[in-house]
Short mmCIF file of C-alpha atoms in Angstrom, two decimals:
data_model
loop_
_atom_site.label_atom_id
_atom_site.label_comp_id
_atom_site.label_asym_id
_atom_site.label_seq_id
_atom_site.Cartn_x
_atom_site.Cartn_y
_atom_site.Cartn_z
CA MET D 1 55.53 -43.63 -12.50
CA THR D 2 56.30 -42.61 -8.88
CA GLN D 3 53.27 -40.41 -8.94
CA GLN D 4 50.90 -43.07 -10.25
CA GLN D 5 52.33 -45.76 -7.72
CA PRO D 6 49.93 -44.85 -4.76
CA LEU D 7 46.87 -44.96 -7.15
CA LEU D 8 47.97 -48.21 -8.43
CA ASN D 9 48.38 -49.73 -4.94
CA LEU D 10 44.89 -48.37 -3.93
CA ILE D 11 43.34 -49.99 -6.98
CA ASP D 12 45.37 -53.19 -6.25
CA ASP D 13 44.34 -53.27 -2.67
CA LEU D 14 40.40 -52.64 -3.91
CA THR D 15 40.67 -55.30 -6.32
CA GLY D 16 42.42 -57.79 -4.01
CA ASP D 17 39.55 -57.36 -1.80
CA LEU D 18 37.19 -58.84 -4.37
CA HIS D 19 38.61 -62.06 -3.82
CA GLU D 20 38.60 -62.07 -0.01
CA PRO D 21 35.86 -63.41 2.29
CA SER D 22 35.68 -60.18 4.07
CA LEU D 23 34.25 -58.45 1.03
CA LEU D 24 30.74 -59.50 1.82
CA TRP D 25 31.23 -58.33 5.56
CA GLN D 26 32.91 -54.81 4.49
CA LEU D 27 29.92 -54.36 2.19
CA LEU D 28 27.23 -55.41 4.67
CA ALA D 29 28.92 -53.15 7.33
CA ILE D 30 29.05 -50.01 5.09
CA ALA D 31 25.46 -50.50 4.20
CA LEU D 32 24.26 -50.92 7.70
CA SER D 33 26.29 -48.18 9.03
CA VAL D 34 24.75 -45.67 6.15
CA LEU D 35 21.35 -47.02 7.29
CA LEU D 36 22.00 -46.81 11.08
CA GLY D 37 23.77 -43.47 10.91
CA PHE D 38 21.15 -41.55 8.89
CA GLY D 39 18.39 -43.33 10.79
CA LEU D 40 19.62 -42.36 14.10
CA ALA D 41 20.46 -38.63 12.95
CA ARG D 42 16.69 -38.51 11.80
CA LEU D 43 15.42 -39.59 15.09
CA LEU D 44 17.50 -37.20 17.03
CA ARG D 45 16.64 -34.31 14.74
CA LYS D 46 12.90 -35.33 15.44
CA ARG D 47 13.73 -35.48 19.11
CA PHE D 48 15.37 -31.97 19.09
CA GLY D 49 12.70 -30.55 16.68
CA ARG D 50 9.86 -31.36 19.02
CA HIS D 51 11.48 -29.78 21.90
CA HIS D 52 13.07 -26.98 19.65
CA GLU D 53 11.48 -24.04 22.03
CA ALA D 54 13.37 -25.76 25.09
CA HIS D 55 16.78 -24.98 23.32
CA THR D 56 17.55 -21.65 22.82
CA GLY D 57 20.81 -19.68 22.77
CA VAL D 58 24.16 -21.18 22.53
CA LEU D 59 22.60 -24.38 23.40
CA GLY D 60 20.16 -24.23 20.92
CA PHE D 61 22.85 -23.28 18.29
CA GLY D 62 25.12 -26.03 19.09
CA VAL D 63 22.43 -28.38 18.83
CA GLU D 64 21.45 -27.36 15.48
CA SER D 65 25.17 -27.20 14.26
CA PHE D 66 25.63 -30.61 15.47
CA GLY D 67 22.65 -31.95 13.71
CA ARG D 68 24.00 -30.62 10.38
CA VAL D 69 26.86 -33.19 10.64
CA MET D 70 25.27 -35.58 12.92
CA ALA D 71 24.56 -38.46 10.10
CA PRO D 72 28.06 -38.64 8.60
CA LEU D 73 29.68 -38.62 12.06
CA ALA D 74 27.59 -41.44 13.01
CA VAL D 75 28.47 -43.34 9.81
CA ILE D 76 32.03 -42.68 10.43
CA GLY D 77 31.79 -44.11 14.00
CA LEU D 78 29.97 -47.15 12.94
CA LEU D 79 32.30 -47.74 10.20
CA ALA D 80 35.32 -47.61 12.82
CA LEU D 81 33.58 -49.95 15.04
CA SER D 82 32.98 -52.20 12.07
CA ARG D 83 36.61 -52.17 11.23
CA LEU D 84 37.64 -53.25 14.76
CA ILE D 85 35.03 -56.18 14.92
CA LEU D 86 36.30 -57.41 11.57
CA ALA D 87 40.04 -57.19 12.76
CA LYS D 88 39.03 -58.97 15.93
CA TYR D 89 37.75 -61.93 13.69
CA HIS D 90 41.12 -61.84 11.75
CA TYR D 91 39.63 -59.90 8.65
CA THR D 92 42.50 -57.68 8.08
CA HIS D 93 41.84 -56.64 4.42
CA VAL D 94 39.22 -53.77 5.09
CA ASN D 95 40.29 -51.58 2.16
CA TRP D 96 36.54 -50.71 1.21
CA ILE D 97 35.82 -49.53 4.78
CA ARG D 98 39.11 -47.64 4.79
CA VAL D 99 37.95 -45.52 1.52
CA ALA D 100 34.36 -45.12 2.68
CA MET D 101 35.46 -43.39 6.06
CA PRO D 102 36.92 -40.38 4.61
CA ILE D 103 34.11 -39.89 2.04
CA PHE D 104 31.87 -39.47 5.11
CA GLY D 105 34.31 -37.42 6.64
CA SER D 106 34.35 -34.87 3.55
CA LEU D 107 30.70 -34.80 3.73
CA ALA D 108 30.56 -33.78 7.27
CA VAL D 109 33.18 -30.95 6.67
CA ILE D 110 30.95 -29.71 3.55
CA ARG D 111 27.84 -29.77 5.53
CA PHE D 112 29.22 -28.10 8.67
CA THR D 113 30.99 -25.39 6.56
CA PHE D 114 27.83 -24.54 4.35
CA TYR D 115 25.79 -24.35 7.88
CA LEU D 116 28.32 -22.06 9.21
CA MET D 117 28.24 -19.78 6.10
CA ARG D 118 24.50 -19.46 5.93
CA ARG D 119 24.26 -19.08 9.81
CA VAL D 120 26.43 -16.04 9.52
CA PHE D 121 25.73 -14.40 6.16
CA ALA D 122 22.06 -15.50 5.67
CA ARG D 123 20.41 -14.97 9.06
CA ASN D 124 17.07 -13.35 9.86
CA GLY D 125 15.38 -14.66 6.62
CA ARG D 126 18.02 -13.11 4.20
CA THR D 127 18.18 -14.86 0.91
CA ILE D 128 21.28 -16.73 -0.04
CA SER D 129 23.10 -14.62 -2.68
CA PRO D 130 24.49 -16.17 -5.81
CA ASN D 131 28.12 -15.31 -4.83
CA MET D 132 27.56 -17.44 -1.75
CA LEU D 133 26.13 -20.28 -3.86
CA ALA D 134 29.00 -20.23 -6.21
CA PHE D 135 31.43 -20.21 -3.22
CA GLU D 136 29.75 -23.19 -1.86
CA LYS D 137 30.24 -24.92 -4.92
CA VAL D 138 33.88 -24.07 -5.45
CA PHE D 139 34.47 -25.34 -1.69
CA GLN D 140 32.62 -28.56 -2.47
CA LEU D 141 34.77 -29.20 -5.28
CA LEU D 142 38.00 -28.46 -3.40
CA VAL D 143 36.92 -30.55 -0.65
CA TRP D 144 36.24 -33.56 -3.06
CA LEU D 145 39.46 -33.00 -4.79
CA ALA D 146 41.43 -33.13 -1.36
CA PHE D 147 39.61 -36.30 -0.71
CA VAL D 148 40.61 -37.98 -3.84
CA LEU D 149 44.23 -36.80 -3.30
CA TYR D 150 44.30 -38.25 0.27
CA ILE D 151 42.87 -41.59 -0.89
CA THR D 152 45.05 -42.09 -3.69
CA GLY D 153 48.31 -40.95 -1.71
CA LEU D 154 48.91 -38.11 -4.06
CA TRP D 155 48.78 -35.62 -1.38
CA VAL D 156 52.03 -35.91 -0.16
CA ASP D 157 53.59 -35.34 -3.68
CA VAL D 158 51.24 -32.35 -4.14
CA PHE D 159 52.13 -30.69 -1.01
CA GLN D 160 55.85 -31.26 -1.72
CA PHE D 161 55.53 -29.47 -5.04
CA MET D 162 53.76 -26.62 -3.48
CA ASP D 163 56.31 -26.31 -0.88
CA ASP D 164 59.14 -26.14 -3.32
CA THR D 165 57.32 -23.60 -5.52
CA VAL D 166 58.39 -20.21 -4.32
CA LEU D 167 57.01 -16.84 -5.24
CA PRO D 168 58.72 -13.62 -4.69
CA LEU D 169 56.83 -11.05 -2.65
CA GLY D 170 58.83 -7.73 -2.60
CA LYS D 171 62.13 -8.75 -1.11
CA TYR D 172 60.56 -11.78 0.36
CA LYS D 173 60.07 -15.36 -0.94
CA VAL D 174 57.07 -17.39 0.07
CA SER D 175 56.01 -20.80 -0.91
CA ILE D 176 52.64 -21.47 -2.37
CA ALA D 177 52.06 -24.01 0.55
CA ASP D 178 52.66 -21.13 3.06
CA ILE D 179 50.28 -18.94 1.23
CA LEU D 180 47.70 -21.68 1.27
CA GLN D 181 48.14 -22.52 4.96
CA ALA D 182 48.02 -18.70 6.04
CA THR D 183 44.90 -18.53 3.85
CA VAL D 184 43.13 -21.50 5.55
CA SER D 185 44.15 -20.54 9.14
CA VAL D 186 42.56 -16.81 8.56
CA VAL D 187 39.48 -18.00 6.92
CA VAL D 188 38.84 -20.90 9.37
CA LEU D 189 39.55 -18.52 12.41
CA LEU D 190 37.37 -15.64 11.10
CA MET D 191 34.59 -18.24 10.34
CA LEU D 192 34.67 -19.40 13.99
CA ALA D 193 34.73 -15.76 15.39
CA LEU D 194 31.83 -14.85 13.21
CA TRP D 195 29.93 -18.09 14.29
CA ALA D 196 30.87 -17.51 17.91
CA GLY D 197 29.74 -13.87 17.58
CA ALA D 198 26.43 -15.02 15.98
CA ALA D 199 25.67 -17.42 18.90
CA LEU D 200 26.50 -14.86 21.39
CA GLU D 201 24.24 -12.29 19.79
CA GLU D 202 21.45 -14.49 19.62
CA TRP D 203 21.87 -15.70 23.38
CA LEU D 204 21.94 -12.00 24.29
CA MET D 205 19.00 -10.98 22.44
CA LYS D 206 16.95 -13.42 24.28
CA MET D 207 18.15 -12.16 27.81
CA PRO D 208 15.05 -10.82 29.63
CA GLY D 209 16.64 -8.88 32.04
CA MET D 210 18.78 -6.54 29.91
CA HIS D 211 17.66 -3.42 28.25
CA THR D 212 17.66 -3.97 24.44
CA ASN D 213 20.38 -1.24 23.69
CA LEU D 214 22.63 -2.95 25.99
CA ARG D 215 22.12 -6.24 24.57
CA VAL D 216 22.96 -4.54 20.92
CA VAL D 217 25.79 -3.05 22.50
CA ALA D 218 27.10 -6.06 24.05
CA SER D 219 26.81 -8.29 21.19
CA ARG D 220 28.57 -5.49 18.70
CA THR D 221 31.24 -5.30 21.01
CA ALA D 222 31.93 -9.01 21.54
CA ARG D 223 31.81 -9.87 17.75
CA ALA D 224 34.34 -6.89 17.14
CA VAL D 225 36.62 -8.27 19.75
CA LEU D 226 36.22 -11.92 18.55
CA ILE D 227 37.27 -10.65 15.03
CA LEU D 228 40.08 -8.52 16.28
CA VAL D 229 41.43 -11.63 18.33
CA ALA D 230 40.91 -13.75 15.16
CA VAL D 231 42.85 -11.73 13.08
CA LEU D 232 45.49 -11.19 15.54
CA MET D 233 46.03 -14.96 15.90
CA SER D 234 46.01 -15.43 12.25
CA LEU D 235 48.66 -13.10 11.70
CA SER D 236 50.73 -14.80 14.50
CA LEU D 237 50.08 -18.31 12.84
CA VAL D 238 51.20 -16.88 9.41
CA GLY D 239 54.41 -15.57 11.16
CA ILE D 240 53.73 -12.01 10.72
CA ASP D 241 55.44 -9.54 13.10
CA LEU D 242 52.37 -7.81 15.06
CA THR D 243 54.68 -4.59 15.37
CA VAL D 244 54.01 -3.93 11.80
CA LEU D 245 50.33 -2.82 12.79
CA SER D 246 51.74 0.26 14.39
CA VAL D 247 52.39 1.46 10.89
CA PHE D 248 49.03 0.46 9.83
CA GLY D 249 47.56 2.22 13.02
CA GLY D 250 49.37 5.38 11.98
CA ALA D 251 47.81 5.32 8.48
CA LEU D 252 44.57 4.50 9.62
CA GLY D 253 44.72 7.74 11.91
CA VAL D 254 45.86 9.74 8.98
CA GLY D 255 43.00 8.37 7.11
CA LEU D 256 40.45 9.12 9.65
CA GLY D 257 41.92 12.75 9.82
CA LEU D 258 41.66 13.38 6.37
CA GLY D 259 38.75 11.79 4.76
CA LEU D 260 36.74 9.61 7.13
CA GLN D 261 35.65 11.95 9.65
CA LYS D 262 31.86 11.31 8.82
CA ILE D 263 32.23 7.30 8.85
CA ALA D 264 34.05 7.52 12.29
CA SER D 265 31.60 10.09 13.69
CA ASN D 266 28.59 7.89 12.53
CA TYR D 267 30.33 4.86 14.33
CA VAL D 268 30.87 6.73 17.40
CA SER D 269 27.28 8.27 17.50
CA GLY D 270 26.12 4.55 17.07
CA PHE D 271 27.35 3.71 20.33
CA VAL D 272 26.28 6.60 21.86
CA ILE D 273 22.89 6.26 20.82
CA LEU D 274 22.90 2.42 22.27
CA LEU D 275 24.51 3.80 25.51
CA ASP D 276 22.46 6.70 26.33
CA ARG D 277 19.33 4.92 25.73
CA SER D 278 17.67 7.83 23.62
CA LEU D 279 16.45 5.59 21.12
CA THR D 280 15.18 1.80 21.31
CA ILE D 281 14.18 -0.53 18.78
CA GLY D 282 10.43 -0.18 18.34
CA ASP D 283 10.30 3.62 19.12
CA MET D 284 8.13 6.01 16.76
CA ILE D 285 10.54 8.84 16.13
CA THR D 286 10.65 11.75 13.59
CA VAL D 287 14.02 13.03 12.46
CA ASP D 288 14.54 15.84 9.71
CA LYS D 289 11.76 14.80 7.06
CA TYR D 290 11.94 10.93 8.08
CA SER D 291 9.67 9.36 10.24
CA GLY D 292 8.80 5.69 11.12
CA LYS D 293 9.59 2.93 13.77
CA VAL D 294 12.94 2.05 14.78
CA THR D 295 13.61 -1.52 13.35
CA GLN D 296 17.51 -1.63 13.42
CA ILE D 297 20.29 0.30 15.18
CA ASN D 298 23.54 -0.35 13.59
CA THR D 299 26.96 1.03 14.41
CA ARG D 300 26.57 3.25 11.42
CA TYR D 301 23.14 3.96 10.70
CA THR D 302 19.46 3.30 11.97
CA VAL D 303 16.70 2.05 9.74
CA LEU D 304 13.29 3.60 10.06
CA GLN D 305 10.24 1.99 8.76
CA SER D 306 7.24 3.96 7.96
CA LEU D 307 3.66 2.95 8.21
CA ASP D 308 3.69 2.30 4.39
CA GLY D 309 6.66 0.00 4.67
CA MET D 310 9.23 2.33 3.26
CA GLU D 311 12.32 1.91 4.98
CA SER D 312 14.61 5.07 5.64
CA ILE D 313 18.66 4.66 6.30
CA VAL D 314 19.31 7.42 8.69
CA PRO D 315 23.00 8.12 9.45
CA ASN D 316 23.48 8.09 13.33
CA GLU D 317 25.16 11.59 13.16
CA MET D 318 21.77 12.93 12.37
CA LEU D 319 20.33 11.35 15.36
CA VAL D 320 22.80 12.91 17.81
CA SER D 321 23.40 16.12 16.41
CA GLY D 322 19.87 17.04 15.39
CA ALA D 323 16.61 17.39 17.01
CA VAL D 324 14.41 14.02 17.26
CA GLN D 325 10.73 13.67 18.02
CA ASN D 326 10.46 10.34 19.94
CA SER D 327 6.80 9.45 20.70
CA SER D 328 7.61 6.53 23.01
CA LEU D 329 10.78 7.66 25.02
CA SER D 330 9.23 7.89 28.57
CA ASN D 331 5.88 6.60 27.60
CA SER D 332 3.73 5.55 24.62
CA LEU D 333 0.89 7.94 25.21
CA LEU D 334 0.08 10.20 22.20
CA ASN D 335 -2.51 12.87 22.00
CA ILE D 336 -4.30 13.42 18.72
CA SER D 337 -6.86 15.98 17.92
CA THR D 338 -9.61 16.71 15.24
CA LYS D 339 -12.15 19.51 14.42
CA VAL D 340 -15.61 19.54 13.51
CA SER D 341 -17.99 22.51 12.79
CA VAL D 342 -22.02 22.75 14.03
CA ALA D 343 -24.30 25.28 13.14
CA TYR D 344 -24.83 28.57 15.37
CA ASP D 345 -28.31 27.25 16.46
CA THR D 346 -26.93 24.16 17.82
CA ASP D 347 -26.82 23.53 21.66
CA VAL D 348 -23.16 23.51 22.38
CA ASP D 349 -23.17 21.63 25.68
CA PHE D 350 -25.32 18.83 24.00
CA VAL D 351 -22.99 18.50 21.03
CA ILE D 352 -19.85 18.42 23.41
CA GLN D 353 -21.30 15.28 25.39
CA LEU D 354 -22.28 13.63 22.07
CA LEU D 355 -18.79 14.03 20.70
CA THR D 356 -17.15 12.69 23.93
CA ASP D 357 -19.36 9.58 23.80
CA ALA D 358 -18.81 8.92 20.09
CA THR D 359 -15.14 9.30 20.45
CA LEU D 360 -14.95 6.68 23.46
CA THR D 361 -16.90 4.05 20.96
CA VAL D 362 -13.25 3.73 19.04
CA GLU D 363 -11.43 1.04 20.17
CA ARG D 364 -7.83 2.41 20.10
CA VAL D 365 -9.14 5.66 22.25
CA LEU D 366 -8.06 5.30 25.79
CA LYS D 367 -10.92 5.04 28.24
CA ASP D 368 -9.01 5.86 31.36
CA LYS D 369 -7.99 9.36 29.83
CA SER D 370 -11.43 10.85 28.55
CA PRO D 371 -11.48 12.72 25.53
CA SER D 372 -11.75 16.38 25.81
CA VAL D 373 -13.90 18.42 23.60
CA TYR D 374 -13.99 22.27 23.49
CA LEU D 375 -15.40 25.30 21.66
CA SER D 376 -12.10 26.45 19.81
CA SER D 377 -13.21 29.57 17.84
CA PHE D 378 -16.53 31.04 15.90
CA GLY D 379 -15.90 30.55 12.43
CA ALA D 380 -17.26 32.08 9.41
CA ASP D 381 -19.84 29.19 8.65
CA GLY D 382 -20.31 27.82 12.22
CA LEU D 383 -19.15 26.84 15.51
CA GLU D 384 -15.81 25.19 15.34
CA LEU D 385 -15.11 22.24 18.19
CA SER D 386 -11.94 20.55 18.64
CA VAL D 387 -12.07 16.94 19.94
CA SER D 388 -8.74 15.73 21.74
CA PHE D 389 -8.10 11.95 22.44
CA TRP D 390 -5.64 9.74 23.61
CA ILE D 391 -3.94 6.58 22.31
CA ASN D 392 -1.22 4.31 23.60
CA ASP D 393 -0.05 2.79 20.27
CA PRO D 394 1.60 5.43 18.21
CA GLN D 395 3.57 2.79 16.34
CA ASN D 396 0.30 1.79 14.62
CA GLY D 397 -0.01 5.22 13.20
CA ARG D 398 -2.57 8.20 13.82
CA GLY D 399 -4.44 8.45 10.51
CA GLY D 400 -6.37 5.07 11.14
CA VAL D 401 -7.50 6.20 14.45
CA THR D 402 -8.25 9.76 13.37
CA SER D 403 -10.42 8.35 10.77
CA ASP D 404 -12.39 6.10 12.95
CA VAL D 405 -13.15 9.04 15.35
CA ASN D 406 -14.29 11.21 12.48
CA ARG D 407 -16.59 8.62 11.35
CA ALA D 408 -17.84 8.16 14.73
CA ILE D 409 -18.60 11.83 15.03
CA TRP D 410 -20.34 11.98 11.62
CA ARG D 411 -22.85 9.13 12.61
CA THR D 412 -23.50 10.52 15.62
CA LEU D 413 -24.29 14.20 14.38
CA LYS D 414 -26.49 12.39 11.65
CA GLU D 415 -28.38 10.44 14.17
CA ASN D 416 -29.20 13.64 16.35
CA ASN D 417 -30.24 15.72 13.22
CA ILE D 418 -27.25 18.22 13.68
CA SER D 419 -26.34 19.87 10.65
CA VAL D 420 -22.66 20.33 9.63
CA PRO D 421 -22.47 23.94 7.94
CA PHE D 422 -20.33 23.95 4.65
CA PRO D 423 -19.21 27.34 3.01
CA GLN D 424 -22.03 29.00 1.03
CA ARG D 425 -21.30 32.51 -0.92
CA GLU D 426 -23.22 34.54 -3.02
CA MET D 427 -22.28 36.76 -5.85
CA ARG D 428 -23.99 39.84 -6.81
CA ILE D 429 -23.05 41.92 -10.07
CA LEU D 430 -23.78 45.60 -9.86
CA GLY D 431 -24.59 47.67 -12.98
CA PRO D 432 -24.92 46.16 -16.54
CA VAL D 433 -24.05 42.80 -17.39
CA PRO D 434 -20.62 42.45 -19.34
CA ALA D 435 -20.96 41.19 -22.78
CA VAL D 436 -18.66 38.25 -21.84
CA LEU D 437 -21.38 37.19 -19.45
CA ALA D 438 -24.55 37.76 -21.40
CA GLU D 439 -26.22 34.88 -22.83
CA PRO D 440 -25.22 33.91 -26.26
CA GLU D 441 -27.67 34.66 -29.16
CA SER D 442 -29.25 31.44 -30.36
CA THR D 443 -28.20 30.31 -33.65
CA THR D 444 -30.02 28.32 -36.23
CA VAL D 445 -28.45 25.36 -37.85
CA PRO D 446 -29.20 25.33 -41.66
CA LYS D 447 -30.97 22.47 -42.89
CA GLU D 448 -29.44 20.70 -45.68
#
C-alpha cells in the first residue's frame, strides 16, 4: 500500500482538479502553450533555414542542436509562465500543468539525444544502422519509464531499492545504483566529448587558411584528447583510483611489443603522412598495384578511389615505407603520349604540323604547353610518330583524353588523305603442296 500511495495521490489530485474552476484555464494554457511553442519553433527553423549558409562551424552546429529541442523547451517555458499567472489569480490547483511539464521535458531529452547520436555516428551521408535504431527505441522506452516513475512518485522507492541491492564484484561489493550512475556518467561524458569533437572537426575543416593535412591532424588530436579527458573524468566520478591506469599502461605496452606492432605502426604512419604533407586529400597516387584519388586519410589507413568507383583501403605503413607515385604533389601537370604510324611516302613535316593542330583541338589538352610530335622510329610497316601533350586534371583520368586525342588525329589524317599502314604479310610455299593443304576432292551426295 505504501508503494501505491504516491500513484493514488496523483490520481486524486488530477481527479480533484476536474471539479475546480481552474481546470478550463489549465487545459487552455496547455493547448495554447503547445500551439505557440511548436509554432514559434517552426518560425525560427524557417528563419535559420533561410540563412543556413551564414551559420557554419560551431555556431551553425549549436543552432541546429538547439533547433531539435526548441519546440518542447518553448512549451515548458510557456507552461511555467502559465503556472505563475494562474497562481497570481489564486488558482493553486494546477496539477494538469504540473504533469504536462515533465512530459515535454522527456520529449526534449529524447530529441536531443537522438540528434547527438545521429550527428556523431551517422554523419556525412552515412545510413542509420539497425543497431542505432534499436538503441533509440530502448532509450526512448527508458526515458518514458523514468518519466512515469517521476510523476507517480515511485522514483524514490525504486532508487532506494537499487541502492540497497548489492552485487559482489571480486572482493568489492557495489550497489546497482552505483553501477547505474557510473554508466550514465560515462555515456554522457563520452557523448559530449564526441559531440564537441564533431563540432570542432567541422569548424577546422572549413578554415580556409590552414592546410588540409593540418586540419585533419588537429581534428584527430582534439577528438582523442576530448575522449581521453572524458574517460578520466568518468573514472574520477565513479570513484576509481587513476593509479590503476599504470597497470593498464604496462599491459598495453606489452601488447604493443608482442602482437600489435602493425596496428601501432599504421597509426604512427598516419600522423607522419599528415604532418609531412606528402599526401593530401584529392591527390592522384599509385602505390603498389593500387591507384586512385585520395578521399580519406585516417589514422590507420588511407582510402583510394579509382576512376571506376572502386575504393581501396591501403594501410598507412605502405605509404610510408614503400614508393608512391603522386601525380599532383608539387603540381597537377601530367604528360601523356600516344603513337601513330604513317606511310613511308608521307611528308613528315606536314604530318607533324597536322598532328600538333589536331591535338590542340581537344579541350583538356593545355594550350600554353604546346604538344610535341617527333619521329620516334622507322617501323616495319611505316614511320612511327609519338605525340606528347600535357593536362592539368589527372584526377579525371588519362584514358578519356587519350581517346579524344586519337580520334582527333584519325579525323585529321582521313581529311588529308594520309594513309595509316597496317601489317601486311605474304606467305609462299616452296615445293609440292602438302596433302593436308590440298583441296579436298568433291564428293557427290547420293540421291535418294
